[in-house]
Coordinates of N, CA and C in Angstrom, one line a residue:
M1320 N -23.9 6.1 -16.0 CA -23.4 5.8 -17.3 C -24.4 6.2 -18.4
K1321 N -23.9 6.5 -19.5 CA -24.8 6.8 -20.7 C -24.9 5.6 -21.6
L1322 N -26.1 5.5 -22.2 CA -26.3 4.5 -23.2 C -25.9 5.0 -24.6
V1323 N -25.1 4.2 -25.2 CA -24.6 4.5 -26.6 C -25.0 3.3 -27.5
T1324 N -25.7 3.6 -28.6 CA -26.1 2.6 -29.6 C -25.2 2.7 -30.8
L1325 N -24.7 1.6 -31.3 CA -23.8 1.7 -32.4 C -24.0 0.4 -33.3
H1326 N -23.6 0.6 -34.5 CA -23.6 -0.6 -35.5 C -22.2 -1.0 -35.7
I1327 N -22.0 -2.3 -35.5 CA -20.6 -2.9 -35.8 C -20.7 -4.1 -36.6
P1328 N -19.7 -4.4 -37.3 CA -19.7 -5.6 -38.2 C -20.0 -6.9 -37.4
E1329 N -20.6 -7.8 -38.1 CA -21.0 -9.1 -37.5 C -19.8 -9.8 -36.9
Q1330 N -18.7 -9.7 -37.6 CA -17.5 -10.4 -37.1 C -17.0 -9.9 -35.8
Y1331 N -17.2 -8.6 -35.5 CA -16.9 -8.0 -34.2 C -17.8 -8.6 -33.1
V1332 N -19.0 -8.7 -33.4 CA -20.0 -9.3 -32.4 C -19.6 -10.7 -32.1
E1333 N -19.3 -11.5 -33.2 CA -18.8 -12.8 -33.0 C -17.6 -12.9 -32.1
G1334 N -16.6 -12.0 -32.4 CA -15.4 -12.0 -31.6 C -15.7 -11.7 -30.1
L1335 N -16.6 -10.7 -29.9 CA -17.0 -10.4 -28.5 C -17.6 -11.5 -27.8
E1336 N -18.5 -12.2 -28.6 CA -19.1 -13.4 -28.0 C -18.1 -14.5 -27.6
R1337 N -17.1 -14.7 -28.5 CA -16.1 -15.7 -28.1 C -15.3 -15.3 -26.9
L1338 N -15.0 -14.0 -26.7 CA -14.3 -13.5 -25.5 C -15.1 -13.8 -24.3
V1339 N -16.4 -13.6 -24.4 CA -17.3 -13.9 -23.2 C -17.4 -15.4 -23.0
E1340 N -17.6 -16.2 -24.1 CA -17.6 -17.7 -23.9 C -16.4 -18.2 -23.3
N1341 N -15.2 -17.6 -23.6 CA -13.9 -18.1 -23.1 C -13.7 -17.5 -21.7
N1342 N -14.7 -16.9 -21.1 CA -14.6 -16.3 -19.7 C -13.5 -15.2 -19.6
L1343 N -13.2 -14.5 -20.7 CA -12.3 -13.4 -20.5 C -12.9 -12.2 -20.1
Y1344 N -14.2 -12.1 -20.3 CA -15.1 -10.9 -19.9 C -16.4 -11.5 -19.5
P1345 N -17.1 -10.8 -18.5 CA -18.4 -11.3 -18.0 C -19.5 -11.2 -19.1
N1346 N -19.4 -10.1 -19.9 CA -20.4 -9.9 -20.9 C -19.8 -9.0 -22.0
R1347 N -20.5 -8.8 -23.1 CA -20.1 -8.0 -24.2 C -19.9 -6.6 -23.8
S1348 N -20.8 -6.0 -23.0 CA -20.8 -4.6 -22.6 C -19.5 -4.3 -21.9
D1349 N -19.1 -5.2 -21.0 CA -17.8 -5.0 -20.2 C -16.6 -5.1 -21.2
A1350 N -16.7 -6.0 -22.1 CA -15.5 -6.1 -23.0 C -15.4 -4.8 -23.9
I1351 N -16.5 -4.3 -24.3 CA -16.5 -3.0 -25.1 C -16.0 -1.9 -24.2
R1352 N -16.6 -1.8 -23.0 CA -16.1 -0.7 -22.1 C -14.6 -0.7 -21.8
I1353 N -14.1 -1.9 -21.6 CA -12.7 -2.0 -21.4 C -11.9 -1.7 -22.6
A1354 N -12.3 -2.1 -23.8 CA -11.6 -1.7 -25.0 C -11.6 -0.2 -25.2
I1355 N -12.7 0.4 -25.0 CA -12.8 1.9 -25.1 C -11.9 2.6 -24.1
R1356 N -11.9 2.1 -22.8 CA -11.1 2.7 -21.8 C -9.6 2.5 -22.2
D1357 N -9.2 1.4 -22.7 CA -7.8 1.2 -23.1 C -7.4 2.1 -24.3
L1358 N -8.3 2.2 -25.2 CA -8.0 3.1 -26.3 C -7.8 4.6 -25.9
L1359 N -8.7 5.0 -25.0 CA -8.6 6.4 -24.5 C -7.3 6.6 -23.6
K1360 N -7.0 5.6 -22.9 CA -5.7 5.7 -22.1 C -4.6 5.8 -23.0
R1361 N -4.5 5.0 -24.1 CA -3.4 5.0 -25.0 C -3.4 6.3 -25.8
E1362 N -4.5 6.7 -26.4 CA -4.5 7.9 -27.3 C -4.7 9.2 -26.7
L1363 N -5.3 9.3 -25.5 CA -5.6 10.6 -25.0 C -4.9 10.9 -23.6
W1364 N -5.0 9.9 -22.8 CA -4.6 10.0 -21.4 C -3.1 9.5 -21.1
G1365 N -2.5 9.0 -22.2 CA -1.2 8.4 -22.1 C -0.4 8.5 -20.9

């Protein structure tokens, strides 16, 4: 895997942390990876 650094709004970080706290994802990185995967599936790989 490659490391990607990005700046996102604080409310996105808070939302990611809520997803992790609610045990929907094991950590923020996995939540972001899954969100990107789903976007690529929908937009490119349909």
